[in-house]
Coordinates of C-alpha atoms in Angstrom, one line a residue:
X1 CA 9.4 2.9 3.8
X2 CA 12.1 1.0 2.0
X3 CA 11.0 -0.3 -1.4
X4 CA 13.2 -2.5 -3.4
X5 CA 12.9 -4.2 -6.8
X6 CA 15.4 -6.8 -8.1
X7 CA 16.3 -6.9 -11.8
X8 CA 16.8 -10.6 -12.7
X9 CA 17.3 -12.6 -15.9
X10 CA 19.8 -14.8 -17.7
X11 CA 23.2 -13.4 -18.6
X12 CA 23.3 -11.1 -21.6
X13 CA 19.6 -10.3 -21.7
X14 CA 20.1 -6.5 -21.0
X15 CA 19.7 -6.3 -17.2
X16 CA 22.7 -4.1 -16.6
X17 CA 22.0 -1.9 -19.6
X18 CA 18.5 -1.3 -18.2
X19 CA 19.9 -0.7 -14.7
X20 CA 22.6 1.7 -16.0
X21 CA 19.9 3.6 -17.9
X22 CA 17.9 3.9 -14.7
X23 CA 20.9 5.2 -12.9
X24 CA 21.8 7.8 -15.5
X25 CA 18.2 9.1 -15.3
X26 CA 18.8 9.5 -11.5
X27 CA 22.2 11.2 -11.9
X28 CA 20.5 14.1 -13.7
X29 CA 18.8 14.9 -10.4
X30 CA 21.7 14.1 -8.2
X31 CA 21.2 17.2 -6.0
X32 CA 18.4 15.6 -4.1
X33 CA 20.2 12.2 -3.7
X34 CA 23.9 12.7 -3.3
X35 CA 24.4 9.0 -2.6
X36 CA 22.6 7.8 -5.7
X37 CA 24.5 4.4 -5.8
X38 CA 24.6 2.6 -2.4
X39 CA 26.6 -0.2 -3.8
X40 CA 27.8 -1.0 -7.3
X41 CA 24.6 -3.0 -7.9
X42 CA 22.0 -0.8 -6.1
X43 CA 20.6 2.5 -7.1
X44 CA 17.9 4.8 -5.7
X45 CA 15.6 5.8 -8.5
X46 CA 12.9 8.5 -8.4
X47 CA 9.3 7.7 -9.1
X48 CA 8.2 10.1 -11.9
X49 CA 5.5 12.4 -10.7
X50 CA 4.4 15.3 -12.9
X51 CA 2.3 16.7 -10.0
X52 CA 5.3 17.8 -7.9
X53 CA 6.6 20.7 -10.2
X54 CA 3.0 22.0 -10.3
X55 CA 2.7 22.0 -6.6
X56 CA 6.1 23.6 -6.1
X57 CA 5.1 26.5 -8.4
X58 CA 1.9 27.1 -6.4
X59 CA 3.6 27.1 -3.0
X60 CA 6.7 28.9 -4.3
X61 CA 9.4 26.3 -3.4
X62 CA 12.3 25.1 -5.4
X63 CA 12.7 21.8 -3.5
X64 CA 11.0 18.7 -4.9
X65 CA 11.3 15.4 -3.2
X66 CA 9.7 12.5 -5.2
X67 CA 9.0 9.0 -3.9
X68 CA 11.9 6.6 -4.6
X69 CA 12.5 2.9 -5.2
X70 CA 15.7 0.9 -4.8
X71 CA 16.6 -1.1 -7.9
X72 CA 19.0 -4.0 -7.5
X73 CA 21.0 -5.3 -10.5
X74 CA 21.2 -9.0 -9.5
X75 CA 23.8 -11.3 -11.0
X76 CA 22.7 -13.3 -14.1
X77 CA 21.1 -16.6 -13.3
X78 CA 22.0 -19.9 -14.9
X79 CA 20.4 -23.3 -14.9
X80 CA 21.3 -25.0 -11.7
X81 CA 21.5 -21.8 -9.6
X82 CA 19.4 -23.4 -6.9
X83 CA 22.2 -25.9 -6.5
X84 CA 24.9 -23.2 -6.4
X85 CA 25.7 -23.1 -10.1
X86 CA 27.2 -19.9 -11.4
X87 CA 26.6 -17.2 -8.8
X88 CA 23.5 -19.1 -7.7
X89 CA 23.7 -18.7 -3.9
X90 CA 24.6 -15.0 -4.2
X91 CA 21.8 -14.5 -6.7
X92 CA 19.3 -16.1 -4.5
X93 CA 20.4 -14.3 -1.3
X94 CA 20.1 -11.0 -3.1
X95 CA 16.6 -11.7 -4.5
X96 CA 15.3 -12.7 -1.1
X97 CA 15.9 -9.1 0.0
X98 CA 13.6 -7.4 -2.5
X99 CA 9.9 -6.9 -2.5
X100 CA 9.2 -7.5 -6.2
X101 CA 11.0 -8.8 -9.2
X102 CA 11.6 -7.3 -12.7
X103 CA 12.3 -10.3 -14.9
X104 CA 14.2 -9.1 -18.1
X105 CA 13.5 -11.4 -21.0
X106 CA 15.5 -11.1 -24.3
X107 CA 13.5 -10.9 -27.5
X108 CA 16.1 -8.9 -29.6
X109 CA 18.4 -10.6 -32.1
X110 CA 22.0 -9.5 -32.1
X111 CA 24.9 -11.7 -33.3
X112 CA 27.3 -9.6 -31.3
X113 CA 25.6 -10.4 -28.0
X114 CA 26.0 -14.0 -27.2
X115 CA 23.0 -15.8 -25.7
X116 CA 23.8 -18.2 -22.8
X117 CA 22.0 -21.0 -24.7
X118 CA 23.2 -20.0 -28.1
X119 CA 19.7 -19.3 -29.3
X120 CA 16.9 -16.8 -28.6
X121 CA 14.1 -18.7 -26.9
X122 CA 12.2 -16.5 -24.5
X123 CA 9.8 -19.2 -23.3
X124 CA 12.7 -21.5 -22.3
X125 CA 14.5 -18.6 -20.6
X126 CA 11.5 -17.7 -18.5
X127 CA 11.0 -21.3 -17.5
X128 CA 14.6 -21.6 -16.5
X129 CA 14.4 -18.7 -14.0
X130 CA 11.0 -19.7 -12.7
X131 CA 12.1 -23.3 -12.2
X132 CA 15.2 -22.3 -10.3
X133 CA 13.1 -20.0 -8.0
X134 CA 10.6 -22.8 -7.4
X135 CA 13.4 -25.3 -6.6
X136 CA 14.9 -22.8 -4.2
X137 CA 11.5 -22.4 -2.5
X138 CA 11.1 -26.1 -2.3
X139 CA 14.5 -26.4 -0.6
X140 CA 13.3 -23.8 2.0
X141 CA 10.0 -25.4 2.7
X142 CA 11.4 -28.9 2.9
X143 CA 13.7 -27.7 5.7
X144 CA 10.7 -26.3 7.7
X145 CA 10.0 -28.9 10.4
X146 CA 6.7 -29.4 12.2
X147 CA 6.7 -27.7 15.6
X148 CA 6.4 -30.2 18.4
X149 CA 3.2 -30.0 20.4
X150 CA 3.6 -29.2 24.1
X151 CA 6.7 -27.1 23.4
X152 CA 7.2 -23.3 23.4
X153 CA 6.2 -23.2 19.7
X154 CA 3.8 -20.4 19.0
X155 CA 0.4 -20.6 17.3
X156 CA 2.0 -18.7 14.3
X157 CA 4.6 -21.5 13.9
X158 CA 1.8 -24.1 13.6
X159 CA -0.1 -21.9 11.1
X160 CA 3.1 -21.5 9.0
X161 CA 3.7 -25.3 9.0
X162 CA 0.1 -25.9 7.8
X163 CA 0.5 -23.4 5.0
X164 CA 3.9 -24.8 4.0
X165 CA 2.3 -28.2 3.5
X166 CA -0.3 -26.7 1.3
X167 CA 2.1 -24.7 -1.0
X168 CA 4.6 -27.6 -1.2
X169 CA 2.1 -29.8 -3.1
X170 CA 1.7 -27.1 -5.8
X171 CA 5.4 -26.2 -5.8
X172 CA 6.2 -29.8 -6.6
X173 CA 3.9 -29.5 -9.6
X174 CA 5.7 -26.4 -10.8
X175 CA 3.2 -23.8 -9.6
X176 CA 4.7 -20.7 -8.1
X177 CA 3.3 -19.4 -4.8
X178 CA 1.9 -16.3 -6.4
X179 CA -0.2 -18.5 -8.7
X180 CA -1.7 -20.4 -5.8
X181 CA -5.0 -19.1 -4.3
X182 CA -3.8 -18.2 -0.8
X183 CA -5.6 -16.1 1.8
X184 CA -4.1 -13.0 3.3
X185 CA -3.7 -15.0 6.6
X186 CA -1.7 -17.8 4.7
X187 CA 0.5 -15.2 3.0
X188 CA 1.2 -13.6 6.4
X189 CA 2.1 -17.0 7.8
X190 CA 4.7 -17.5 5.0
X191 CA 6.4 -14.1 5.5
X192 CA 9.1 -15.4 7.9
X193 CA 10.3 -17.8 5.2
X194 CA 11.1 -15.0 2.7
X195 CA 10.1 -17.2 -0.2
X196 CA 11.0 -16.2 -3.8
X197 CA 8.0 -17.2 -5.9
X198 CA 5.5 -15.3 -3.7
X199 CA 7.0 -12.0 -4.9
X200 CA 5.1 -10.1 -7.6
X201 CA 6.8 -10.2 -11.0
X202 CA 6.9 -7.7 -13.9
X203 CA 8.2 -9.2 -17.1
X204 CA 10.3 -6.7 -19.2
X205 CA 10.8 -7.9 -22.8
X206 CA 14.0 -6.3 -24.1
X207 CA 13.4 -5.7 -27.8
X208 CA 15.2 -4.0 -30.8
X209 CA 14.2 -0.7 -32.3
X210 CA 12.8 -2.6 -35.3
X211 CA 10.6 -4.6 -32.9
X212 CA 9.6 -1.3 -31.2
X213 CA 8.5 0.0 -34.6
X214 CA 6.3 -3.0 -35.1
X215 CA 4.6 -2.8 -31.7
X216 CA 1.4 -4.7 -32.6
X217 CA 3.5 -7.7 -33.9
X218 CA 5.6 -7.6 -30.8
X219 CA 2.5 -7.6 -28.5
X220 CA 1.2 -10.7 -30.3
X221 CA 4.5 -12.4 -29.9
X222 CA 4.5 -11.7 -26.1
X223 CA 0.9 -12.8 -25.7
X224 CA 1.7 -16.1 -27.5
X225 CA 4.6 -16.6 -25.0
X226 CA 2.3 -16.0 -22.0
X227 CA -0.3 -18.4 -23.5
X228 CA 2.2 -21.1 -24.1
X229 CA 3.5 -20.8 -20.6
X230 CA 0.0 -20.7 -19.2
X231 CA 0.8 -17.4 -17.4
X232 CA -1.9 -14.8 -16.9
X233 CA -1.0 -11.8 -18.9
X234 CA -2.2 -8.2 -18.3
X235 CA -0.8 -4.8 -19.1
X236 CA -0.1 -4.6 -15.4
X237 CA 2.5 -7.4 -15.3
X238 CA 4.6 -6.8 -18.4
X239 CA 5.9 -4.2 -20.7
X240 CA 8.4 -4.1 -23.6
X241 CA 11.2 -1.6 -24.2
X242 CA 14.5 -1.3 -26.0
X243 CA 17.1 -1.1 -23.2
X244 CA 19.8 0.0 -25.6
X245 CA 17.7 2.9 -26.8
X246 CA 16.6 3.8 -23.3
X247 CA 20.3 4.0 -22.2
X248 CA 20.9 6.4 -25.1
X249 CA 18.0 8.8 -24.7
X250 CA 18.6 9.5 -21.0
X251 CA 21.2 12.1 -22.2
X252 CA 18.4 13.9 -24.2
X253 CA 16.5 16.9 -22.8
X254 CA 12.9 16.1 -21.9
X255 CA 11.7 17.9 -25.1
X256 CA 14.1 15.9 -27.2
X257 CA 13.0 12.6 -25.6
X258 CA 9.3 13.5 -26.3
X259 CA 10.1 14.1 -29.9
X260 CA 12.2 11.0 -30.3
X261 CA 9.6 8.7 -28.7
X262 CA 6.8 10.0 -30.9
X263 CA 8.2 8.1 -33.9
X264 CA 7.5 4.9 -31.9
X265 CA 4.0 6.0 -30.9
X266 CA 5.2 6.4 -27.2
X267 CA 4.2 9.2 -24.8
X268 CA 6.9 8.4 -22.2
X269 CA 10.1 6.4 -21.9
X270 CA 10.2 2.8 -21.1
X271 CA 12.1 3.7 -17.9
X272 CA 9.3 5.8 -16.6
X273 CA 6.7 3.2 -17.5
X274 CA 8.8 0.5 -15.7
X275 CA 9.3 2.6 -12.5
X276 CA 5.5 3.4 -12.3
X277 CA 4.6 -0.2 -12.9
X278 CA 7.1 -1.4 -10.2
X279 CA 5.4 1.1 -7.8
X280 CA 2.0 -0.4 -8.7
X281 CA 3.3 -3.9 -8.4
X282 CA 4.1 -3.3 -4.8
X283 CA 0.5 -2.0 -4.1
X284 CA 1.7 1.5 -3.4
X285 CA 0.3 5.0 -3.8
X286 CA 1.6 8.5 -2.9
X287 CA 0.1 11.3 -1.0
X288 CA 1.5 14.8 -1.4
X289 CA 2.5 17.6 0.9
X290 CA 3.2 21.1 -0.3
X291 CA 4.6 24.1 1.6
X292 CA 7.4 26.7 1.4
X293 CA 10.0 24.1 2.5
X294 CA 9.3 21.5 -0.2
X295 CA 6.8 19.7 -2.4
X296 CA 7.0 16.1 -1.6
X297 CA 5.5 12.7 -2.5
X298 CA 5.2 10.2 0.4
X299 CA 4.9 6.5 -0.2
X300 CA 2.2 4.4 1.5
X301 CA 0.4 1.1 0.9
X302 CA -3.1 1.1 -0.7
X303 CA -5.7 1.0 2.1
X304 CA -3.7 2.7 4.7
X305 CA -5.5 5.0 7.1
X306 CA -4.7 8.6 7.7
X307 CA -2.7 8.0 11.0
X308 CA -0.5 5.4 9.3
X309 CA 0.2 7.8 6.5
X310 CA 1.1 10.5 9.0
X311 CA 3.6 8.0 10.5
X312 CA 5.6 8.0 7.3
X313 CA 6.5 11.6 8.0
X314 CA 7.4 10.9 11.6
X315 CA 6.7 7.9 13.7
X316 CA 5.3 10.0 16.5
X317 CA 2.7 11.5 14.1
X318 CA 0.8 8.2 14.0
X319 CA 0.5 8.1 17.9
X320 CA -0.3 11.8 18.2
X321 CA -2.6 12.0 15.2
X322 CA -5.6 14.3 15.7
X323 CA -7.0 14.9 12.2
X324 CA -6.0 15.4 8.5
X325 CA -6.9 18.2 6.1
X326 CA -7.2 16.7 2.7
X327 CA -7.9 18.2 -0.7
X328 CA -7.9 16.5 -4.1
X329 CA -4.8 17.4 -6.2
X330 CA -6.9 18.8 -9.0
X331 CA -8.9 21.1 -6.6
X332 CA -5.6 22.3 -5.0
X333 CA -4.2 23.3 -8.4
X334 CA -7.5 24.9 -9.5
X335 CA -7.7 27.0 -6.3
X336 CA -4.0 27.8 -6.3
X337 CA -3.3 26.5 -2.8
X338 CA -4.8 25.9 0.6
X339 CA -6.4 29.3 1.3
X340 CA -8.8 29.4 -1.6
X341 CA -9.4 25.6 -1.4
X342 CA -10.6 26.2 2.2
X343 CA -12.7 29.2 1.2
X344 CA -14.5 27.2 -1.4
X345 CA -15.1 24.3 1.0
X346 CA -13.0 21.8 -0.9
X347 CA -10.8 20.8 2.0
X348 CA -12.1 17.6 3.8
X349 CA -11.4 17.3 7.5
X350 CA -10.8 13.6 8.2
X351 CA -10.3 11.5 11.3
X352 CA -8.5 8.3 12.2
X353 CA -10.7 6.0 10.1
X354 CA -10.1 7.8 6.8
X355 CA -8.7 5.6 4.0
X356 CA -6.0 7.5 2.0
X357 CA -6.2 7.9 -1.8
X358 CA -3.5 8.4 -4.3
X359 CA -2.5 12.0 -5.1
X360 CA -4.3 13.7 -2.2
X361 CA -2.6 16.9 -0.9
X362 CA -2.5 16.6 2.9
X363 CA -1.9 18.6 6.1
X364 CA -1.8 16.5 9.3
X365 CA -2.6 17.9 12.7
X366 CA -0.9 16.2 15.6
X367 CA -0.8 16.7 19.3
X368 CA 2.2 17.9 21.3

C-alpha cells in the first residue's frame, strides 16, 4: 500500500528543513531501504514502532521491517498559484498525488530568514494556501460537465455530477470539501476528480527553541489562530516543533536525544510525533508478523477484515485465505512467543469476517 504525505507551505517557512531532518533520520537505517530518496523531493520514511525490536528479540531475528510513508517536499506556494504564479501548476500537480497534507506554518521570528510577505502572520499564511487550494478545486469542478442522458454515461458519472454541484456552492463560500458534511458515497463519487481540499491536513507550526520552552503560551497562540480562522482544532490535526532543532538532533544517539528533549518536557522528537500523526491522519493501523526471517509491521486501513490484511503480504493470500491466528502484542511478549501463547489459550483463531486491530501479531493460513 503506497502512502504519501505532501509537505506544503509558503516559501521560507521551514518545509525543506523539516523534510531534510526526516531524511537524515531515515539515512541512519539505510540498510533496510537502500533507495531512501526516490527523487530529490521524495523520501521514504519509517514509521517509528517500538514493538518491532521487542518482537525481533523474542523470535531471534535481526531483520526489522517497519511500515513506511513517502514524504514529498513540495515547492513553496505563493498567492496566485491556482493561476500559475510561481511554481503554481507544478505545486498543484504534485499535491494531487498525495493522500494527506502536512501544512507547515511559520511562527518563529528570525531576521535572517526572509518571509515572503515581509511579516510573520500565520493566519494570513494559512488563508493564502487554503484559498489557492479552494480556487484550484473550483477550477476543476467548473470543468466537470453534466453527463448527457441517453448516452453511455455511467450511473457513477451522474452521481459525481450531483455531488459536484453540492460542493461547488460551499467552495464558492470558501469552505473546503473536508469541512463539508459529505457521506461516504459522496466522497467516493468525488475520488476520480482528485480534488485538493478533500485531503486531510496536519498543521505543523514551526517555532523557535524559546517558543518550545514556553509550550503553554505557544499552545494558546495556536488555539487563537484556529479560533480566528474558525477551524476545528484538536491534538489530532496539529503539532508544533522546532524544525531547526529537529534537524540538529537527528545526529544524536537515541539516549542523547532523550536527554536533550527532556529539557523541553518532551518524550519523543517532533519528527516521530509527525510521522505517527501522519499515519493516523490517513486512517491507518499496523498488524505485526514475527518469525525467524523478520519482524515486520504491515500497513492496513482501519476496519479492514482479515483476508484484506492477508492480501497486503501477497495478493493471492486474500483469495486463498482460510483463517488467521491472532494474539495481542502484550500477550505475545508476556508469553515469549507463539508456543506458550497457544498453550495458554491466548491465540484467537479467526475467520473471514474478523476486523483487524492495531498491533495484533498474526499468522495467516492460506490454501494452496
